[in-house]
Tab-separated table of C-alpha atoms in Angstrom:
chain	number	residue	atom	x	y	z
A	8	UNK	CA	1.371	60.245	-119.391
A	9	UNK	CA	0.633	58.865	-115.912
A	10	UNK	CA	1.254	54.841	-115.739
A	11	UNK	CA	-1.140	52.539	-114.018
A	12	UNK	CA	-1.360	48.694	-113.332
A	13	UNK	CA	-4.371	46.655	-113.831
A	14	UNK	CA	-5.563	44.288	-111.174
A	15	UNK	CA	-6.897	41.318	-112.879
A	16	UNK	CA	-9.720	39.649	-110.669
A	17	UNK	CA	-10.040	37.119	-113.444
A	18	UNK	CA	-6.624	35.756	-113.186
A	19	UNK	CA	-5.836	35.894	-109.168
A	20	UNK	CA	-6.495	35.187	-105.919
A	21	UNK	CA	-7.787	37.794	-103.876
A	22	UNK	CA	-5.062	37.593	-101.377
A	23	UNK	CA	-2.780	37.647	-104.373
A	24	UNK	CA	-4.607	40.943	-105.888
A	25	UNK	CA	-3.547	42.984	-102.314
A	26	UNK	CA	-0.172	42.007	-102.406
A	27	UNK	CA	0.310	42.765	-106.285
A	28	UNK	CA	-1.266	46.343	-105.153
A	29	UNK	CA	1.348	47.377	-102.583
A	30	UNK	CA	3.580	46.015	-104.845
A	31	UNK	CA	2.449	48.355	-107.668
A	32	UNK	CA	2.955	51.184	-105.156
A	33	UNK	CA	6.059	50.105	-104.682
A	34	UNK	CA	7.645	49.492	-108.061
A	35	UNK	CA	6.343	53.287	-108.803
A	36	UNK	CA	3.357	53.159	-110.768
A	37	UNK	CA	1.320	56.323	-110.670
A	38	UNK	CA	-1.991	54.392	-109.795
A	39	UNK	CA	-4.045	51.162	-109.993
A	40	UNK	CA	-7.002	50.140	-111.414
A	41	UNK	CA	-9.352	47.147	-111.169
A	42	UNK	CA	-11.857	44.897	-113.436
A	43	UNK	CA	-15.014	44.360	-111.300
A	44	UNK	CA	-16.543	41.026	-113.170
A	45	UNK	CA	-18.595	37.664	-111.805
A	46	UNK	CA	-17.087	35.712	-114.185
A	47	UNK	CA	-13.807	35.214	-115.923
A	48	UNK	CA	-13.315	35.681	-119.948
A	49	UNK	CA	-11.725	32.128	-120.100
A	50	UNK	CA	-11.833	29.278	-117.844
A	51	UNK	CA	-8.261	29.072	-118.315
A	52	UNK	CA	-8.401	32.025	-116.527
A	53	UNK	CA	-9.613	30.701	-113.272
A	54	UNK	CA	-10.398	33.426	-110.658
A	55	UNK	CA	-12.701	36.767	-110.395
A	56	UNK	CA	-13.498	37.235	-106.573
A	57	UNK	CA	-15.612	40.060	-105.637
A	58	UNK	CA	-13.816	43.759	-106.465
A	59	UNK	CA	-15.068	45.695	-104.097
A	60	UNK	CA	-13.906	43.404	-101.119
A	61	UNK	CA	-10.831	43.418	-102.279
A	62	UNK	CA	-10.814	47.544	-102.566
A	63	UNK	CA	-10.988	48.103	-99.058
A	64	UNK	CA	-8.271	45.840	-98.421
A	65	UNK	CA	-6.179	47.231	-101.242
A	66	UNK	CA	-7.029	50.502	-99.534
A	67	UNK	CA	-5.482	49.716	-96.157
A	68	UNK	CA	-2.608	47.535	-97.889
A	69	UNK	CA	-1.500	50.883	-99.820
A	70	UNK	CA	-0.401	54.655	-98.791
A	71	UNK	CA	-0.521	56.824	-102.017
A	72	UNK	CA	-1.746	55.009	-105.235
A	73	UNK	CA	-4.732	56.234	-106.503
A	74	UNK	CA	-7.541	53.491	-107.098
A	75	UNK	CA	-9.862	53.242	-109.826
A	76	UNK	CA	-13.000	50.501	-110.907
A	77	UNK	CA	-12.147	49.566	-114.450
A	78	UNK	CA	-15.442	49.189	-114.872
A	79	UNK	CA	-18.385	49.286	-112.574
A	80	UNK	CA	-21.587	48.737	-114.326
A	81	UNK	CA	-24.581	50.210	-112.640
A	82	UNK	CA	-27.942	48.284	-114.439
A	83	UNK	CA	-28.321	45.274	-113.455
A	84	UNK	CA	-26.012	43.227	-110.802
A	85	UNK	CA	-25.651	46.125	-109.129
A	86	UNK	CA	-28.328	49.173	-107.959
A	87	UNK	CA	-27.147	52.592	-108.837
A	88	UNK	CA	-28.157	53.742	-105.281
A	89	UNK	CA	-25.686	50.974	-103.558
A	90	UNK	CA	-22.644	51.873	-106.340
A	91	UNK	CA	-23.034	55.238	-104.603
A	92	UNK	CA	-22.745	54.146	-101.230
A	93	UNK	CA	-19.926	51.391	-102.198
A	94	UNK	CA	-18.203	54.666	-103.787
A	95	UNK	CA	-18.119	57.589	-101.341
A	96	UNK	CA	-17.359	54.206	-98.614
A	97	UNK	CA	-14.207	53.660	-100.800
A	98	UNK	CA	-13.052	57.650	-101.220
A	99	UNK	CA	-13.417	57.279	-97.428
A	100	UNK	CA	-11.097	54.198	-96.637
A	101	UNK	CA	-8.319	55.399	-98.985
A	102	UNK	CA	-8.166	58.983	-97.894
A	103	UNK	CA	-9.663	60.280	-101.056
A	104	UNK	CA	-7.861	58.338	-103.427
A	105	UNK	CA	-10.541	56.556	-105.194
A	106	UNK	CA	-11.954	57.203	-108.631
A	107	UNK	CA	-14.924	55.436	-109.963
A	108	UNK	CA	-15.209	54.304	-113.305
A	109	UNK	CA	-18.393	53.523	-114.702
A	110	UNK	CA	-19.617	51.197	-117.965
A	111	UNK	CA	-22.589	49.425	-119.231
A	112	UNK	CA	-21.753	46.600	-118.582
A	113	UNK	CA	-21.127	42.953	-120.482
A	114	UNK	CA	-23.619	40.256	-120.612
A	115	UNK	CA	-20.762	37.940	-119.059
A	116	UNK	CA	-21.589	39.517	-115.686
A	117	UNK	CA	-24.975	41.039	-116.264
A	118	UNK	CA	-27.020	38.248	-116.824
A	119	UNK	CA	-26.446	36.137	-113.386
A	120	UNK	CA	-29.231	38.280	-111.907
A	121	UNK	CA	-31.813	36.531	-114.146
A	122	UNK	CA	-33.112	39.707	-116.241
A	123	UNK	CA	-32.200	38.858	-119.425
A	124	UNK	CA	-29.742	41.241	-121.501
A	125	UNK	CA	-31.194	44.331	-122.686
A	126	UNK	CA	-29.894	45.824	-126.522
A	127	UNK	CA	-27.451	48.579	-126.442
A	128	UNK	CA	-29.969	51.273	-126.794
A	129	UNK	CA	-31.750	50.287	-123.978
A	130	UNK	CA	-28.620	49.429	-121.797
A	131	UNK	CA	-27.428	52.904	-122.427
A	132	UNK	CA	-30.597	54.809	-121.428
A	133	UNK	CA	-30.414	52.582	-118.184
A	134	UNK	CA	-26.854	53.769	-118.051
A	135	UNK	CA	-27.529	57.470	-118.066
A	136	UNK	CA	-30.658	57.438	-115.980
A	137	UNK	CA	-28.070	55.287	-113.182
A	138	UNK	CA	-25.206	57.741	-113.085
A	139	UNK	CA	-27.727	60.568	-113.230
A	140	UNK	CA	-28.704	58.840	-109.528
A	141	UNK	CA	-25.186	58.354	-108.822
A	142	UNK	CA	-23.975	62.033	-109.077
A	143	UNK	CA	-27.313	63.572	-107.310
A	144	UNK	CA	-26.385	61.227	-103.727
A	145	UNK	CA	-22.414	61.830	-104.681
A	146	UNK	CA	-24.455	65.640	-103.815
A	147	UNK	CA	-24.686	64.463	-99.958
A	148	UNK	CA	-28.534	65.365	-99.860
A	149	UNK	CA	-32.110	63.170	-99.680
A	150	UNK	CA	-32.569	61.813	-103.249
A	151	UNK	CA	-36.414	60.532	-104.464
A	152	UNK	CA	-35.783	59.271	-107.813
A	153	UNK	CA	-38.604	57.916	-110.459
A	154	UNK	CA	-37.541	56.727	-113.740
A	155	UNK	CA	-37.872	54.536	-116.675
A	156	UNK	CA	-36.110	51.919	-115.454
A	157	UNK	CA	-34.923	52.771	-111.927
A	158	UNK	CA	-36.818	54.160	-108.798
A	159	UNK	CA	-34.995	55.515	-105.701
A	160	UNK	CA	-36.909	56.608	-102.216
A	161	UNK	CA	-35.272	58.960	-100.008
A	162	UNK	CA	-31.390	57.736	-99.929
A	163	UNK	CA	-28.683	59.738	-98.522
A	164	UNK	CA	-25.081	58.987	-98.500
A	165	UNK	CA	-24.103	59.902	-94.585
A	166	UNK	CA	-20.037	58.856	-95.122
A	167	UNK	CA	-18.615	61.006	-98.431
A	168	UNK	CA	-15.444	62.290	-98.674
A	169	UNK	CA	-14.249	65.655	-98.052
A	170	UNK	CA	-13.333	66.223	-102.414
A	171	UNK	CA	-15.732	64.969	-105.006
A	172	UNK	CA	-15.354	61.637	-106.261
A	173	UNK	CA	-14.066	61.213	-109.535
A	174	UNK	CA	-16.498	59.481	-111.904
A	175	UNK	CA	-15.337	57.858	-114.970
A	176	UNK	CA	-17.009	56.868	-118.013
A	177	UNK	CA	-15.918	53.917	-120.132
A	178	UNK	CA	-17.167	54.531	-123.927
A	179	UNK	CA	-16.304	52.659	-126.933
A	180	UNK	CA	-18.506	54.799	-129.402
A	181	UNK	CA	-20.929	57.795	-130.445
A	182	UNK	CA	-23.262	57.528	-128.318
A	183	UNK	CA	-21.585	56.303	-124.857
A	184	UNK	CA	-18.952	59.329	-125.769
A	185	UNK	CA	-22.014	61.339	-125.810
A	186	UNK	CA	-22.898	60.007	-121.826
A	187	UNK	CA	-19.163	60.644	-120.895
A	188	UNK	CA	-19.043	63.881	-122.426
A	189	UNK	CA	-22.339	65.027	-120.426
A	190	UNK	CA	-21.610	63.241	-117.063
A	191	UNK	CA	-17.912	61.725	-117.085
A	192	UNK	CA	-14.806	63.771	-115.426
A	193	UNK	CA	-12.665	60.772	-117.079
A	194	UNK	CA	-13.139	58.935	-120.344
A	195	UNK	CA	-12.574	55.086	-120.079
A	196	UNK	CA	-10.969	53.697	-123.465
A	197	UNK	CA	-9.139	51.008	-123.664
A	198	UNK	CA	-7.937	50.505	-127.042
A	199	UNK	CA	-6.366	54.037	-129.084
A	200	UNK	CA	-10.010	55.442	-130.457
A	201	UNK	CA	-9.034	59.353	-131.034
A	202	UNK	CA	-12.533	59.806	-132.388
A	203	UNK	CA	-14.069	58.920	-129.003
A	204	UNK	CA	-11.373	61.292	-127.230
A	205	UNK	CA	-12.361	64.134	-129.535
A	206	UNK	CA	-16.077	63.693	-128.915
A	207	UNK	CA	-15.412	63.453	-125.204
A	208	UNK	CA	-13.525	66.278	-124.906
A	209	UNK	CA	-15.463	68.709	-127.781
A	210	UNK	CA	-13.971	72.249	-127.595
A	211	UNK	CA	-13.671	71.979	-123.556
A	212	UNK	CA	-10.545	71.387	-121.871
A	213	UNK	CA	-8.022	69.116	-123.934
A	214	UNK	CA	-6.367	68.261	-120.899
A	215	UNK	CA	-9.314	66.314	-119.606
A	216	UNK	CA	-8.017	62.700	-118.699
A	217	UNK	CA	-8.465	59.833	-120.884
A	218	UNK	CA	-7.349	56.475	-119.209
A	219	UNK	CA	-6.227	53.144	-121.580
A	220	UNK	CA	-5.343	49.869	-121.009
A	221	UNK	CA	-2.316	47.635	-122.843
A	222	UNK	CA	-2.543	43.759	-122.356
A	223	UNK	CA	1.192	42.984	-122.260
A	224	UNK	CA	2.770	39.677	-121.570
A	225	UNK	CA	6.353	39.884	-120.233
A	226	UNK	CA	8.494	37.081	-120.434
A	227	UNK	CA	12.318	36.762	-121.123
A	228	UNK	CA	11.044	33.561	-123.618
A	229	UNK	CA	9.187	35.358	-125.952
A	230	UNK	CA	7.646	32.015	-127.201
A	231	UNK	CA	6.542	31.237	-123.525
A	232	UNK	CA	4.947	34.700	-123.768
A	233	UNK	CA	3.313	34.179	-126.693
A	234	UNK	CA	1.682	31.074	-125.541
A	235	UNK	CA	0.671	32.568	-122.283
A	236	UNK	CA	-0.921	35.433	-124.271
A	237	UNK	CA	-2.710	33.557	-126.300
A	238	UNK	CA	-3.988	30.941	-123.793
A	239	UNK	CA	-5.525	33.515	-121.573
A	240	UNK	CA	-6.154	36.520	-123.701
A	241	UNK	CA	-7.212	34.980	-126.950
A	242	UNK	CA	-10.730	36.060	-125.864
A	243	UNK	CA	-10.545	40.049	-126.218
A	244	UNK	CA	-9.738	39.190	-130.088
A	245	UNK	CA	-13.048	37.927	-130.673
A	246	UNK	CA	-14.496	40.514	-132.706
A	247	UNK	CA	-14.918	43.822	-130.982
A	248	UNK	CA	-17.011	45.510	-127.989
A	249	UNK	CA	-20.026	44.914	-129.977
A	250	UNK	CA	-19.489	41.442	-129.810
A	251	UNK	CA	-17.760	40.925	-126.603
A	252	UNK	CA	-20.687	42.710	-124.649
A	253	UNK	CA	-23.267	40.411	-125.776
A	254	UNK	CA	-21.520	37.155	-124.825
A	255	UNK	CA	-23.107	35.058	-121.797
A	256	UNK	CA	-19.932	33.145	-120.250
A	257	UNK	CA	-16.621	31.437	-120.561
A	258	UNK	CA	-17.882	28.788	-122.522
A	259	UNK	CA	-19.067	31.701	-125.629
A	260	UNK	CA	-15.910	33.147	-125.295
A	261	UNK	CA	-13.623	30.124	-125.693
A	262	UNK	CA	-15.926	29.120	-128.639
A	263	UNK	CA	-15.796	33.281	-130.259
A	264	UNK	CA	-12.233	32.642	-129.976
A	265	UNK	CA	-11.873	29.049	-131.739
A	266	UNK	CA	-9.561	30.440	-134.528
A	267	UNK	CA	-7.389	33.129	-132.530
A	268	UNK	CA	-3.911	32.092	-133.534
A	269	UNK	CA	-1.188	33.266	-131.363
A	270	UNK	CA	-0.042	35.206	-133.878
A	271	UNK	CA	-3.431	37.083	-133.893
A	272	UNK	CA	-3.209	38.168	-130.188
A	273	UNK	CA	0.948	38.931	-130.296
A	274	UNK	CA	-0.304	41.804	-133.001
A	275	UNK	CA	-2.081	44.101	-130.165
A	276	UNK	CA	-0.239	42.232	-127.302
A	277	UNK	CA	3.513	43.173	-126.988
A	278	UNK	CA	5.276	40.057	-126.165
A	279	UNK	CA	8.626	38.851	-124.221
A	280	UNK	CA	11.123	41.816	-122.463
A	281	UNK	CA	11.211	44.349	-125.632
A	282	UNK	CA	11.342	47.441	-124.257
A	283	UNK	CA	11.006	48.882	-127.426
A	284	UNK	CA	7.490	47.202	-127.906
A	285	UNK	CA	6.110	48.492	-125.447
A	286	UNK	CA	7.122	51.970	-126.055
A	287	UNK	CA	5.672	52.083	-129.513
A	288	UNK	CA	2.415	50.261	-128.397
A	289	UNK	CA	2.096	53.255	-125.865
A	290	UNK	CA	2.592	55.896	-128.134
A	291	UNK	CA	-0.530	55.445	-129.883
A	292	UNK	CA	-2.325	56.298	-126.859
A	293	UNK	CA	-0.046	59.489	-126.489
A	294	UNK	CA	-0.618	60.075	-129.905
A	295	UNK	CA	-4.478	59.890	-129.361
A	296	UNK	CA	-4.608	61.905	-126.532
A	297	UNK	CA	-4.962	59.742	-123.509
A	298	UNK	CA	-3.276	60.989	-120.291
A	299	UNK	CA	-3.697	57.707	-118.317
A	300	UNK	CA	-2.085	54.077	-119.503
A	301	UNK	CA	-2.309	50.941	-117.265
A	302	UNK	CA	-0.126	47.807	-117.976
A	303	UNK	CA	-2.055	44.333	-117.398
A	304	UNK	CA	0.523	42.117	-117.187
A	305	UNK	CA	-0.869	38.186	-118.424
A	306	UNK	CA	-0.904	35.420	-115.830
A	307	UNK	CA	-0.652	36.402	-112.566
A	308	UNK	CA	2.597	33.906	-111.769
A	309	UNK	CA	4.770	36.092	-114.155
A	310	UNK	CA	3.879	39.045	-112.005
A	311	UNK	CA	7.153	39.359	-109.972
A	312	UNK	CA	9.500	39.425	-112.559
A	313	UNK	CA	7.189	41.832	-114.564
A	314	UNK	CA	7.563	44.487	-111.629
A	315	UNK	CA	11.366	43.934	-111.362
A	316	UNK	CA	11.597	44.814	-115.070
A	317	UNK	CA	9.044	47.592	-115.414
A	318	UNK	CA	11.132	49.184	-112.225
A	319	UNK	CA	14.550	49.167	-113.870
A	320	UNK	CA	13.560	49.505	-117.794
A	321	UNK	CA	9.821	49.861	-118.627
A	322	UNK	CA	8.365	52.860	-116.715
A	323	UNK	CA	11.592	55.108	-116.879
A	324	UNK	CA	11.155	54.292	-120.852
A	325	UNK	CA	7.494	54.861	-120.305
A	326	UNK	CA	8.208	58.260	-118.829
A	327	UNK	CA	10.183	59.147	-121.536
A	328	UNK	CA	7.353	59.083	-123.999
């Protein structure tokens, strides 16, 4: 299993974000990947500058770590036909080490546009129809598009990079497996779902990649990591995707997550230096079938000492798995 770190927009500073890149490189993580929101989960929180700003300087800040969105969505805040162009710009900049990962999106970050929220049957038919788009300029040639929901008139992508961009799809069910399994070269899961996996995969290649995510909060006080957790991740406890995706702003999620103890997030959340922890919370994923992890270390003022211990105990323990 390959080893990532998550760059949290809605916890840093953009110059911080660049720095905590090379310094991913550095510490030897295998690559990096990136939440691309307009607003933060929790006020508490405090940050979420623009993603794809800070890609291009991550780009030029780093030599060899891959880069990944963690997730675009293409509906609403953004056009399909300018996600393209953002895209093969990025594969560019980095040398061809850029991945894109695609989802449909969360009302959080959706709805600043002023088009309302669509239900999940819609938003997924606007999904396919977008990547559909996406893929056919990724092609290099003139693309006239009319659709149900989008409509695209004569783009062409003139800077794409020598290899194919890598698209990844994030998927949290039966149907968005469905989408990944048609268009995706990646699946995006975050939490252990070895149902989604199998339907993404089918009876193709079982090497396919499959990339997770593990909140963790590192702390030698594993009280102070506790609180930290809890403080600034109480908000992904809320209920599930299904209710996560429909809520409109900090304010929904801090009131979702009224009765989150910090007990309740330390039981997915591995908290304090326990190696051990870690370990086991990975080995779910293994055990799933996912070929891609990536650590988001809580609160971006612990990150320093989280990189000097994942270089000396966590990601040679990692490895090991």
């Amino acid at each position: 299993m390959e080893i990532g770190y998550t760059l949290m927009c809605e916890q840093t500073p953009a110059p911080q974000l660049v720095e905590f890149a090379a310094r991913a490189e550095q510490t030897g993580f295998d690559y990096a990947v990136i939440s691309d929101h307009y607003f933060p989960w929790l006020e508490e929180m405090g940050h979420s500058p623009y993603a794809w700003s800070v890609l291009g300087a991550v780009a030029q800040a780093t030599e060899r770590l891959p880069l990944m969105t963690y997730v675009t969505c293409p509906i609403m805040r953004y056009h399909p036909a300018v996600v393209a162009q953002k895209a093969a710009t990025m594969a560019v900049l980095s040398g061809g080490r850029f991945t894109l990962g695609l989802g449909a999106g969360e009302n959080l970050n959706e709805h600043v546009v002023g088009q309302g929220w669509p239900p999940a049957d819609t938003r997924h038919r606007m999904f396919r129809e977008a990547v559909q788009i996406i893929k056919e300029l990724f092609g290099g040639d003139y693309v006239t598009f009319q659709g149900e929901f989008y409509d695209v008139d004569s783009a062409k992508l003139y800077d794409l990079p020598d290899e194919p961009i890598p698209i990844g799809i994030a998927a949290s069910g039966a149907s968005s497996a469905r989408i990944a399994a048609e268009f995706g070269d990646i699946l995006v899961v975050n939490e252990p779902m070895p149902d989604v996996v199998r339907r993404f995969r089918g009876d193709g290649d079982a090497a396919k990649p499959v990339y997770g995510q593990l909140a963790i909060s590192y702390d030698t006080d594993v009280e102070a990591a506790k609180e930290r957790a809890h403080r600034l991740w109480r908000w992904a406890a809320v209920g599930g995707w299904k209710v996560m995706a429909e809520l409109p702003g900090p304010v929904n999620f801090e009131a979702a997550a009224g009765t989150v103890r910090p007990e309740d997030v330390a039981e997915s959340v591995p908290c304090g230096a326990d190696v051990d922890a870690v370990v086991e919370a990975a080995r779910a994923y293994v055990e799933a079938g996912y070929t891609h992890l990536a650590l988001a270390q809580i609160d971006a003022g612990q990150q320093e000492p989280f990189f000097a211990w994942a270089e000396k105990e966590l990601l040679p323990a990692l490895r090991r798995l």
